[in-house]
Short mmCIF file of C-alpha atoms and ligand atoms in Angstrom, two decimals:
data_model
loop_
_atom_site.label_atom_id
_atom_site.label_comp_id
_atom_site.label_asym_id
_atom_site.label_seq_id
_atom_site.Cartn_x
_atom_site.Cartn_y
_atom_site.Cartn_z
CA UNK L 39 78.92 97.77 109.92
CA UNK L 40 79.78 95.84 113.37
CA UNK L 41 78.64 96.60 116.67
CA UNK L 42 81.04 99.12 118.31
CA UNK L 43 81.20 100.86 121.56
CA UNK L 44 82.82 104.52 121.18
CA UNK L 45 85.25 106.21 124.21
CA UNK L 46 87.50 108.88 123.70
CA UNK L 47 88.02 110.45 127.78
CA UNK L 48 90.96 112.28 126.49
CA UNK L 49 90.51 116.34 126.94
CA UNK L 50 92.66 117.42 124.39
CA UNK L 51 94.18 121.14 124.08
CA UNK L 52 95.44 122.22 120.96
CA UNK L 53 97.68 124.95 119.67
CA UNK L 54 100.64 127.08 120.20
CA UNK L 55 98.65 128.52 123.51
CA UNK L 56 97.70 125.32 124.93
CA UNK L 57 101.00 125.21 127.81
CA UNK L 58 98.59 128.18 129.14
CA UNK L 59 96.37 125.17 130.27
CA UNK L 60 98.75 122.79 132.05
CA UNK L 61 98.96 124.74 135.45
CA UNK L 62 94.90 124.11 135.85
CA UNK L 63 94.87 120.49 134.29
CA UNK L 64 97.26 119.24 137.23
CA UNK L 65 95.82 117.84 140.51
CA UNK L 66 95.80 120.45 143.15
CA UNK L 67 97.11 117.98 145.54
CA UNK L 68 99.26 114.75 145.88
CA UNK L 69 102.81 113.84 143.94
CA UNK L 70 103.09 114.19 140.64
CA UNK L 71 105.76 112.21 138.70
CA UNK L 72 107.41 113.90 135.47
CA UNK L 73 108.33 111.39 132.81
CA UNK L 74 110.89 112.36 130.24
CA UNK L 75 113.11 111.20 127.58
CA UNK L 76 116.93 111.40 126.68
CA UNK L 77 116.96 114.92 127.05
CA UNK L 78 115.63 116.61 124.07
CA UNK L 79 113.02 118.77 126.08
CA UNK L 80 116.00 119.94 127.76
CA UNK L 81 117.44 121.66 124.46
CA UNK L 82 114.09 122.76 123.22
CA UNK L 83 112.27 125.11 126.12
CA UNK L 84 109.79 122.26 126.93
CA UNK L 85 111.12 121.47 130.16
CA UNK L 86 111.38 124.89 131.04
CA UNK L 87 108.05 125.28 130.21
CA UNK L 88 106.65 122.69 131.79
CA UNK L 89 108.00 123.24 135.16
CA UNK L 90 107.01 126.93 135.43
CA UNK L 91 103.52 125.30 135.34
CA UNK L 92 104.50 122.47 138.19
CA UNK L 93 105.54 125.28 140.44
CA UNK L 94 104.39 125.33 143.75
CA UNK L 95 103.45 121.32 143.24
CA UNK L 96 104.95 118.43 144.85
CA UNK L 97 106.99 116.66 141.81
CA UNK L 98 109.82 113.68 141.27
CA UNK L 99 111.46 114.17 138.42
CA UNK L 100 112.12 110.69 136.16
CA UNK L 101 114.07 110.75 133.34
CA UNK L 102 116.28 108.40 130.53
CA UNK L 103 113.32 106.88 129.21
CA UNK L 104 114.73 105.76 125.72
CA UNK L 105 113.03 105.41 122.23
CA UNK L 106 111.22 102.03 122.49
CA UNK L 107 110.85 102.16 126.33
CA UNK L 108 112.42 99.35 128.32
CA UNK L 109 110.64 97.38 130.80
CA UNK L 110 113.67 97.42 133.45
CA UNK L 111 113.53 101.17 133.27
CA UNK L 112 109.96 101.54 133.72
CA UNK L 113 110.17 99.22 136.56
CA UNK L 114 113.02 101.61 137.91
CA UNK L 115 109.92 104.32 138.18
CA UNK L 116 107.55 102.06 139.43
CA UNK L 117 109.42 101.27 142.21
CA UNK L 118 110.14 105.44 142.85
CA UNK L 119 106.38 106.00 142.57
CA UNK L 120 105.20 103.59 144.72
CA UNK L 121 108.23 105.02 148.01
CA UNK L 122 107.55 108.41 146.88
CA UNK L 123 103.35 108.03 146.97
CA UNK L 124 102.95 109.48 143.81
CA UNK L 125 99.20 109.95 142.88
CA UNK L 126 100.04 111.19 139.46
CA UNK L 127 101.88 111.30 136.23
CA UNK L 128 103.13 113.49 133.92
CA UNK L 129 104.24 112.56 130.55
CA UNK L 130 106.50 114.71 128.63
CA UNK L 131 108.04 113.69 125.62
CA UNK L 132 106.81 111.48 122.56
CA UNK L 133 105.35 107.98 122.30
CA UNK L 134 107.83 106.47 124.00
CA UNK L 135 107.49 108.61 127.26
CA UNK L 136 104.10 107.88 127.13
CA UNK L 137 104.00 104.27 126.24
CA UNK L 138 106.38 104.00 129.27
CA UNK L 139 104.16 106.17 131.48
CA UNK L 140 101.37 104.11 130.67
CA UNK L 141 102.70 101.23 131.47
CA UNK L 142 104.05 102.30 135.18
CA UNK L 143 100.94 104.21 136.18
CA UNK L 144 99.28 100.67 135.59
CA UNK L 145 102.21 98.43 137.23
CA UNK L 146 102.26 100.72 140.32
CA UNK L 147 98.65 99.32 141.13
CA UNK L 148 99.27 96.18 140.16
CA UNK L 149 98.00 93.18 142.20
CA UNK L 150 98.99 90.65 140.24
CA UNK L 151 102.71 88.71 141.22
CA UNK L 152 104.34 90.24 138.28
CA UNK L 153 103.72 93.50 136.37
CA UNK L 154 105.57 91.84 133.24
CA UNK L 155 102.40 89.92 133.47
CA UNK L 156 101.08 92.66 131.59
CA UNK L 157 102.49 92.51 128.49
CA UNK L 158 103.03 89.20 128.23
CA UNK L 159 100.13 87.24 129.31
CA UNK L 160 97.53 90.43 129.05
CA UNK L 161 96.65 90.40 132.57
CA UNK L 162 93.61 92.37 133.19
CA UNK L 163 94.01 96.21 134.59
CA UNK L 164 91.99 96.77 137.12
CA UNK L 165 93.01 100.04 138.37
CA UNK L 166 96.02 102.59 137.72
CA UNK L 167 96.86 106.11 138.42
CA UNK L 168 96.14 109.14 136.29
CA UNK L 169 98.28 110.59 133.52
CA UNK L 170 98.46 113.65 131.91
CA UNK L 171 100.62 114.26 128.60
CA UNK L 172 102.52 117.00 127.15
CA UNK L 173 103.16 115.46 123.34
CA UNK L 174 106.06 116.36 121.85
CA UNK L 175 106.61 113.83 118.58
CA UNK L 176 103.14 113.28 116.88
CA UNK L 177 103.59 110.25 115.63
CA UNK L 178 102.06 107.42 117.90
CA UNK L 179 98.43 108.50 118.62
CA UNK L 180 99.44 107.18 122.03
CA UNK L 181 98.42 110.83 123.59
CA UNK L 182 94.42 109.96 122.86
CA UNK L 183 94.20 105.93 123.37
CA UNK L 184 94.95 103.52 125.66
CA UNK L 185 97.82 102.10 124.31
CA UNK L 186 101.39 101.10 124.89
CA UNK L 187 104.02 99.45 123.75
CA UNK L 188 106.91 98.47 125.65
CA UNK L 189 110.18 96.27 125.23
CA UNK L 190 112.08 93.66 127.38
CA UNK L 191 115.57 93.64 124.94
CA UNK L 192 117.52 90.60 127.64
CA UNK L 193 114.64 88.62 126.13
CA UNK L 194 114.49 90.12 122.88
CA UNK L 195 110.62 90.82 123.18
CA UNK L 196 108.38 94.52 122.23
CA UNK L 197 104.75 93.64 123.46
CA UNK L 198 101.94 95.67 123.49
CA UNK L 199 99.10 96.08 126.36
CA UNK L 200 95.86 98.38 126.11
CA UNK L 201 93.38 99.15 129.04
CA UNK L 202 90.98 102.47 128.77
CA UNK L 203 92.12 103.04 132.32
CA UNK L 204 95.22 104.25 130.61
CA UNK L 205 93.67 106.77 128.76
CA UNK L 206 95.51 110.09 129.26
CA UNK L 207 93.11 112.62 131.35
CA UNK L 208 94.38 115.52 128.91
CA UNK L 209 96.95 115.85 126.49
CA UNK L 210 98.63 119.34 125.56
CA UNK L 211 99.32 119.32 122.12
CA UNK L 212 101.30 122.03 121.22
CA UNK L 213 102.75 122.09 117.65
CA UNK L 214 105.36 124.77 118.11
CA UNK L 215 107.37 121.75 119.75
CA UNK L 216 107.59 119.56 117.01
CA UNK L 217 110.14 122.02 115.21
CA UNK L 218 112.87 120.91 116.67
CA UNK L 219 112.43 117.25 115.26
CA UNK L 220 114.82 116.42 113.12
CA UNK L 221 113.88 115.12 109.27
CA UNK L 222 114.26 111.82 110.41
CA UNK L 223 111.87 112.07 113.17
CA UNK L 224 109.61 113.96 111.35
CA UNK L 225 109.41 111.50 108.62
CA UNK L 226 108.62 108.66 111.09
CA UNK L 227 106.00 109.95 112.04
CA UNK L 228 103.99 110.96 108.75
CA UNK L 229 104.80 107.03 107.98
CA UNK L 230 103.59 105.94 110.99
CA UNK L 231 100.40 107.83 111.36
CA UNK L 232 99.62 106.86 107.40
CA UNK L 233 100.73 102.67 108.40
CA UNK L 234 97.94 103.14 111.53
CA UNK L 235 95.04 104.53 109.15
CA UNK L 236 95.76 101.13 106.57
CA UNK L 237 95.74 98.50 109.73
CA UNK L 238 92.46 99.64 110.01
CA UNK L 239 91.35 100.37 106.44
CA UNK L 240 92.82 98.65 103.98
CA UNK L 241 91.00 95.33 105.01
CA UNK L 242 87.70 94.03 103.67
CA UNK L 243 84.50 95.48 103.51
CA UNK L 244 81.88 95.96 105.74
CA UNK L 245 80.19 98.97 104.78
CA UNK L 246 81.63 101.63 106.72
CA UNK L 247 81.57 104.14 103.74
CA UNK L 248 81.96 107.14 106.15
CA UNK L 249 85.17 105.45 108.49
CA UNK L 250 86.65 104.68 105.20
CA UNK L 251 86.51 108.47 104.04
CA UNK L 252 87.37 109.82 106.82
CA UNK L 253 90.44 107.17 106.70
CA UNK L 254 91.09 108.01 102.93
CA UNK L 255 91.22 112.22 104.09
CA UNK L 256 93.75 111.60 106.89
CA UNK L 257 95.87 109.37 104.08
CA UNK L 258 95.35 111.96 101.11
CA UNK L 259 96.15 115.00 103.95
CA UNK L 260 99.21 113.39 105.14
CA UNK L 261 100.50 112.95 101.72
CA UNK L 262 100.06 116.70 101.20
CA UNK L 263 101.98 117.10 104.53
CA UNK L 264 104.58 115.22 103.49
CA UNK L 265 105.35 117.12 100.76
CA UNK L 266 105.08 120.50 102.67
CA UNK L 267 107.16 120.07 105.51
CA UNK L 268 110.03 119.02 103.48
CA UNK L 269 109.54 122.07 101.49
CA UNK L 270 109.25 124.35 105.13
CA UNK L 271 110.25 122.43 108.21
CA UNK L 272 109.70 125.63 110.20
CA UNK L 273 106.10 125.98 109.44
CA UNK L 274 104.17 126.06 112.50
CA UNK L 275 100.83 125.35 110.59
CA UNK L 276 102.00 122.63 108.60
CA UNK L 277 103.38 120.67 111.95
CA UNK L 278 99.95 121.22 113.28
CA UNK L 279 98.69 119.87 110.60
CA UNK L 280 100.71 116.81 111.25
CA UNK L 281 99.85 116.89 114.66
CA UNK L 282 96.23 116.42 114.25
CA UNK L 283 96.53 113.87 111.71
CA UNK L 284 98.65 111.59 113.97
CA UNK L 285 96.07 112.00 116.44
CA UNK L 286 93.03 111.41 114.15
CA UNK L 287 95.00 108.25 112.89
CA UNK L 288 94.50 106.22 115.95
CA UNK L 289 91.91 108.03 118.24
CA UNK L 290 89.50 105.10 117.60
CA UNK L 291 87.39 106.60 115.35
CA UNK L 292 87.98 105.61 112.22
CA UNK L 293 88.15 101.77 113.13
CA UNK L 294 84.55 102.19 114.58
CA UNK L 295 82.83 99.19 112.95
CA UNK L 296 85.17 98.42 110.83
CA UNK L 297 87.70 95.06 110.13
CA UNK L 298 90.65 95.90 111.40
CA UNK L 299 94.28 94.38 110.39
CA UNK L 300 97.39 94.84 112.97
CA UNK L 301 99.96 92.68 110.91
CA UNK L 302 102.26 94.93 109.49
CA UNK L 303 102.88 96.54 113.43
CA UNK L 304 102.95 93.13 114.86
CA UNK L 305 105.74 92.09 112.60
CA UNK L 306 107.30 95.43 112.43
CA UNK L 307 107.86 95.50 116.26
CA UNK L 308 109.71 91.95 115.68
CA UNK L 309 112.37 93.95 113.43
CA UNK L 310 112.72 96.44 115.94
CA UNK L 311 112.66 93.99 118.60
CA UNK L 312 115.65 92.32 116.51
CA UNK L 313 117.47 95.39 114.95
CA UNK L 314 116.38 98.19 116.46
CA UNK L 315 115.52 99.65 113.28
CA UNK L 316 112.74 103.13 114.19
CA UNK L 317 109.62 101.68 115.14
CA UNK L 318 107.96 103.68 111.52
CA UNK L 319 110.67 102.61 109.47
CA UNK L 320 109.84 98.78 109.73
CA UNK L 321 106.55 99.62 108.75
CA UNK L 322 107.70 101.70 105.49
CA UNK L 323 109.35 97.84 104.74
CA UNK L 324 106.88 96.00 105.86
CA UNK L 325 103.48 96.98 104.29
CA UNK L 326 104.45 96.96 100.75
CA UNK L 327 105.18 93.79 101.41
CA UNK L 328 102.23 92.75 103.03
CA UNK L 329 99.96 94.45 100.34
CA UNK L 330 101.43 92.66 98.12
CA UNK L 331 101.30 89.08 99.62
CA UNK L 332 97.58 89.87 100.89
CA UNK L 333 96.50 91.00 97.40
CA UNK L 334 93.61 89.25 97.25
CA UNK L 335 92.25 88.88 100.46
CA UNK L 336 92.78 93.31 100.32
CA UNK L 337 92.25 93.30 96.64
CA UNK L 338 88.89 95.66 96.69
CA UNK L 339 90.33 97.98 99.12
CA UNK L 340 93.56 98.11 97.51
CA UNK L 341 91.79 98.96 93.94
CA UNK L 342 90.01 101.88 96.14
CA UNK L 343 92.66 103.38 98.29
CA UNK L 344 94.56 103.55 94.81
CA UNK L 345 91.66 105.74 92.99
CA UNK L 346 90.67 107.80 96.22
CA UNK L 347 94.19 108.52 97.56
CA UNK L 348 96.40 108.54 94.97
CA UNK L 349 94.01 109.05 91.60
CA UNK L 350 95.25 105.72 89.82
CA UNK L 351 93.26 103.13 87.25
CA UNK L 352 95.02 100.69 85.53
CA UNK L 353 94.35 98.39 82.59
CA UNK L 354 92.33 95.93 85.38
CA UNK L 355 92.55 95.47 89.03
CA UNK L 356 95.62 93.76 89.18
CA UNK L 357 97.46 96.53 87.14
CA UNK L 358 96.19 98.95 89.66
CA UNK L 359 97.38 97.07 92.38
CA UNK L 360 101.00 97.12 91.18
CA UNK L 361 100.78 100.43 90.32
CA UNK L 362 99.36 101.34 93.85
CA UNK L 363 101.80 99.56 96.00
CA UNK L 364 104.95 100.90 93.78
CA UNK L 365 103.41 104.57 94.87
CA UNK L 366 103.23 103.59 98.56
CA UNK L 367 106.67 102.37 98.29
CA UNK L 368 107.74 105.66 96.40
CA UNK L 369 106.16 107.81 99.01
CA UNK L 370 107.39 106.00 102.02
CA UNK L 371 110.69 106.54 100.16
CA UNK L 372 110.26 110.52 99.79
CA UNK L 373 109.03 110.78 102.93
CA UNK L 374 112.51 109.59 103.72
CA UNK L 375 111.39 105.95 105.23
CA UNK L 376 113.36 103.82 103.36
CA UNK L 377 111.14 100.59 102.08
CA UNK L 378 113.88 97.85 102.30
CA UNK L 379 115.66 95.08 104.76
CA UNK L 380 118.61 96.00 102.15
CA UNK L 381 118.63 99.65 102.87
CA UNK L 382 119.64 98.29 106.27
CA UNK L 383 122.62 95.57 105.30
CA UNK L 384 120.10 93.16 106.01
CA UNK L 385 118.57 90.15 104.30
CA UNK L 386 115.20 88.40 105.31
CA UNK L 387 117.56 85.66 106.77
CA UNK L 388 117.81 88.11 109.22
CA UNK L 389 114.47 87.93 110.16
CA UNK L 390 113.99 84.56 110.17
CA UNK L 391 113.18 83.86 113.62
CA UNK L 392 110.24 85.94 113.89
CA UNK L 393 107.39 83.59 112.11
CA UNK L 394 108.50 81.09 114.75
CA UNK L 395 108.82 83.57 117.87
CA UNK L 396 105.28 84.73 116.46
CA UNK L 397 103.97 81.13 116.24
CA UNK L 398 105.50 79.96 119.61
CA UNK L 399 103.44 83.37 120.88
CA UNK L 400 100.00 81.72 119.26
CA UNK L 401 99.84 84.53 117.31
CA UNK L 402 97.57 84.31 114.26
CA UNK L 403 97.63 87.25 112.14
CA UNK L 404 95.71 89.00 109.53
CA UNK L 405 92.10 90.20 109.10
CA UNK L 406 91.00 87.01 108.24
CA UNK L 407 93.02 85.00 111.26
CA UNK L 408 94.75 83.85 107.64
CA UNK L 409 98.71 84.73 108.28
CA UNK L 410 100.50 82.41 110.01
CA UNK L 411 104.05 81.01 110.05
CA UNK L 412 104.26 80.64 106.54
CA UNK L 413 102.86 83.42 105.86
CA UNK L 414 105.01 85.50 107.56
CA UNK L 415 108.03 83.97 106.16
CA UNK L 416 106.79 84.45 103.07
CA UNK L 417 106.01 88.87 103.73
CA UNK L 418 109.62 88.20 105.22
CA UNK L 419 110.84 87.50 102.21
CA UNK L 420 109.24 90.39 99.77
CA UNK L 421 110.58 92.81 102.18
CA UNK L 422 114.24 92.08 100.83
O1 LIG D 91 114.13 110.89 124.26
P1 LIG D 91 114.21 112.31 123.82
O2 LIG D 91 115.47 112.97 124.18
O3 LIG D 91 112.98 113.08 124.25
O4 LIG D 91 114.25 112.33 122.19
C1 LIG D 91 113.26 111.74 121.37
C2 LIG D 91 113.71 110.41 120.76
O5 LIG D 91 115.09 110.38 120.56
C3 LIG D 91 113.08 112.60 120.15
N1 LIG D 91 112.14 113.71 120.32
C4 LIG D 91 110.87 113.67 120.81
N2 LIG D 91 110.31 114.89 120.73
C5 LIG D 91 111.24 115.73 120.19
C6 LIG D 91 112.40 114.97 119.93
N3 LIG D 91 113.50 115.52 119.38
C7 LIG D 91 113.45 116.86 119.09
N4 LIG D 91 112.36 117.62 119.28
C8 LIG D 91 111.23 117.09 119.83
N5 LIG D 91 110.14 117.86 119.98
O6 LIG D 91 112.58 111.73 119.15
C9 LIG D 91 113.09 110.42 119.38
C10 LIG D 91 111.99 109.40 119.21
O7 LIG D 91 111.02 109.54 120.24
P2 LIG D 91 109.95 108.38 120.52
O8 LIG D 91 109.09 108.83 121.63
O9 LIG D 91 110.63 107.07 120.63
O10 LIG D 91 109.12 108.36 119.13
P3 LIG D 91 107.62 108.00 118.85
O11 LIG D 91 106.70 109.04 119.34
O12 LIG D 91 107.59 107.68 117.41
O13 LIG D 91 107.34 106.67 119.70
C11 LIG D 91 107.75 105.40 119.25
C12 LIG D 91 107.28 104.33 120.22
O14 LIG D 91 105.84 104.26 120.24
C13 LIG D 91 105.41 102.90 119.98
C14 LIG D 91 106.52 102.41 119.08
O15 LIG D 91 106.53 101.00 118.98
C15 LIG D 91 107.75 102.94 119.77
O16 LIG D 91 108.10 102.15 120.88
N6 LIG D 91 104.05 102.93 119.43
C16 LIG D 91 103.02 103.23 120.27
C17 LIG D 91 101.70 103.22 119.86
C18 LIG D 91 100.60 103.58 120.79
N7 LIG D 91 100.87 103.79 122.06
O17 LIG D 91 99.43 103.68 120.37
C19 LIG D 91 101.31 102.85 118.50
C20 LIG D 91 102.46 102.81 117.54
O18 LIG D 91 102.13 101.94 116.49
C21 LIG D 91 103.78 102.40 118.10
O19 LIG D 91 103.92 100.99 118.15
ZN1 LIG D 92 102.79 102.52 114.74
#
């Protein structure tokens, strides 16, 4: 096992109770801004909700932040919060909110020239304001880690930052929420919560035989899941189920001491950067791909995700490998992620530019530092 170093700040509250917490989570004094997205916590209660806890506070309301947040628009907020004085954000909404929130609450503080800075060149974080989350999509994990994604479309770029200091100071996760997703939604998340346990699992091994169980439960529980929300969408339990899995996926446990991947995100967000295909659904086209160009370099995982998770043995290793990767591709697929460019009317040419936008970035990808331009081109192309 590496060396690690293990923090999780976030105070979570779970449950179909937990709004009951959000008046006495809030600061007693200063501004608070209230992040939202298109509007969908309008039609569900949430909003309503929300602000019967912010009563009495000083707020600003902010809200339009769209799926795949946009770096003009966050900068629109960052420029209210710093005239307004706000000392404090809320997030409501799902990843995107959040990422967006993230991403202001740092820029407001700022001392560099530019906060695109940030993202592009990973300028250090040395300060930014709190945030608290109300989680409406689980999907992300965003709500416990210090993540965030955000886009820049003029320049056709979606770059991720990270900084603990961006750690939410509590999240409300409440699961009665998430009923008013919609199948599609719903099934992005499952695949994105099960594409963020393989980037750090299905890698090489180091001896991390309890991170990779407690990777293989959240994989075999969210294939349960899967199955049971399609069966009853308007089961509380089984969305809270969902919840917590989405959350366990990237918490930063399970990638304690482990070898960790990133690839099939990294060229995932290219798509989306390119198409604006769901940020999940690239992944449901990009991993089979990449399992099956990284074969060897994953082979031993691959032969053990395929017994633990899914119960298959083949003739040999390589017959379980096929075997295992047509099952990914057939759950992705009843999840209702489809698992091709084609589903899309598009062809890798499509895609062509990312290996070089990815090279011009330095980026070297890969557990093993081992997938580079050609490589790329080469996943690219077995995503057809
Ligand atoms: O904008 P509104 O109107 O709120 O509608 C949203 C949006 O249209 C809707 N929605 C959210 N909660 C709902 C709901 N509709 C009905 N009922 C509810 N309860 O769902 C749509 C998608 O929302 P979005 O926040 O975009 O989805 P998600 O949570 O999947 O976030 C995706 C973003 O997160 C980034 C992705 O790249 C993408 O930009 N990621 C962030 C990560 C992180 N911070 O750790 C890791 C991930 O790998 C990912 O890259
Ligand atoms: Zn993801």
């Amino acid at each position: 096992m590496k060396s690690f170093t293990y923090y999780n700040p976030v105070k979570v509250v779970f449950g179909t109770d937990s709004f009951e917490s959000l008046a006495k989570l809030l600061p007693a004094e200063g501004k608070i801004m209230v992040t939202m997205g298109m509007g969908s916590i309008r039609k569900n209660g949430v909003y309503d909700r929300v602000m019967s806890a912010l009563a009495g506070k000083d707020i600003v309301e902010f809200e339009g932040i769209e799926p795949n947040p946009e770096y003009e628009k966050c900068m629109e907020a960052v420029r209210i919060a710093r005239s307004e004085n706000v000392r404090f954000f809320l997030s409501v909404g799902g990843g995107s909110v959040l990422d967006a929130t993230k991403f202001i609450a740092a820029a407001v503080l700022f001392e560099g020239m530019d906060p695109w800075d940030i993202l592009e060149k990973g300028a250090e974080i040395k300060s930014a304001l709190p945030i608290g989350c109300v989680l409406t999509l689980p999907a992300t994990g965003s709500e416990v880690n210090g993540n965030s994604v955000v886009s820049r479309r003029a320049e056709g770029k979606k770059l991720a930052f990270g900084s603990p200091k961006v750690m939410p100071q509590f999240s409300i996760l409440d699961p009665s929420v998430t009923l008013t997703l919609d199948a599609r939604q719903t099934a992005n998340g499952i695949v994105d919560a099960f594409v963020h346990v393989m980037e750090q699992y299905l890698t090489y091994d180091v001896n991390t035989p309890l991170q990779d169980r407690q990777a293989e439960a959240i994989l075999s529980t969210l294939v349960e899941l899967s199955f049971q929300v399609r069966q009853s969408p308007d089961d509380v339990d089984v969305r809270a189920n969902i919840m917590w899995c989405a959350s366990n996926a990237l918490n930063m446990l399970i990638n304690c001491g482990t070898v960790q991947d990133w690839s099939t995100h990294v060229i995932g967000h290219e798509i989306t950067a390119l198409h604006g295909i769901d940020h999940a659904r690239t992944l449901a086209i990009v991993l089979p791909a990449n399992m099956r160009h990284q074969r060897k370099q994953k082979g031993k995982k691959i032969v053990q995700y395929a017994k633990r998770v899914w119960g298959i043995t083949g003739q040999n290793d390589e017959e379980t490998i096929d075997k295992c990767i047509e099952k990914t591709k057939q759950f992705f697929e009843e999840t209702g992620c489809p698992t091709s460019l084609a589903a899309y009317g598009l062809k890798p040419s499509d895609c062509e530019s990312i290996s070089r936008t990815l090279a011009e970035r330095g980026m070297v990808i890969g557990e093993r530092g081992d997938i580079g331009q050609a490589e790329v081109d080469a996943i690219i192309e077995l995503c057809a």
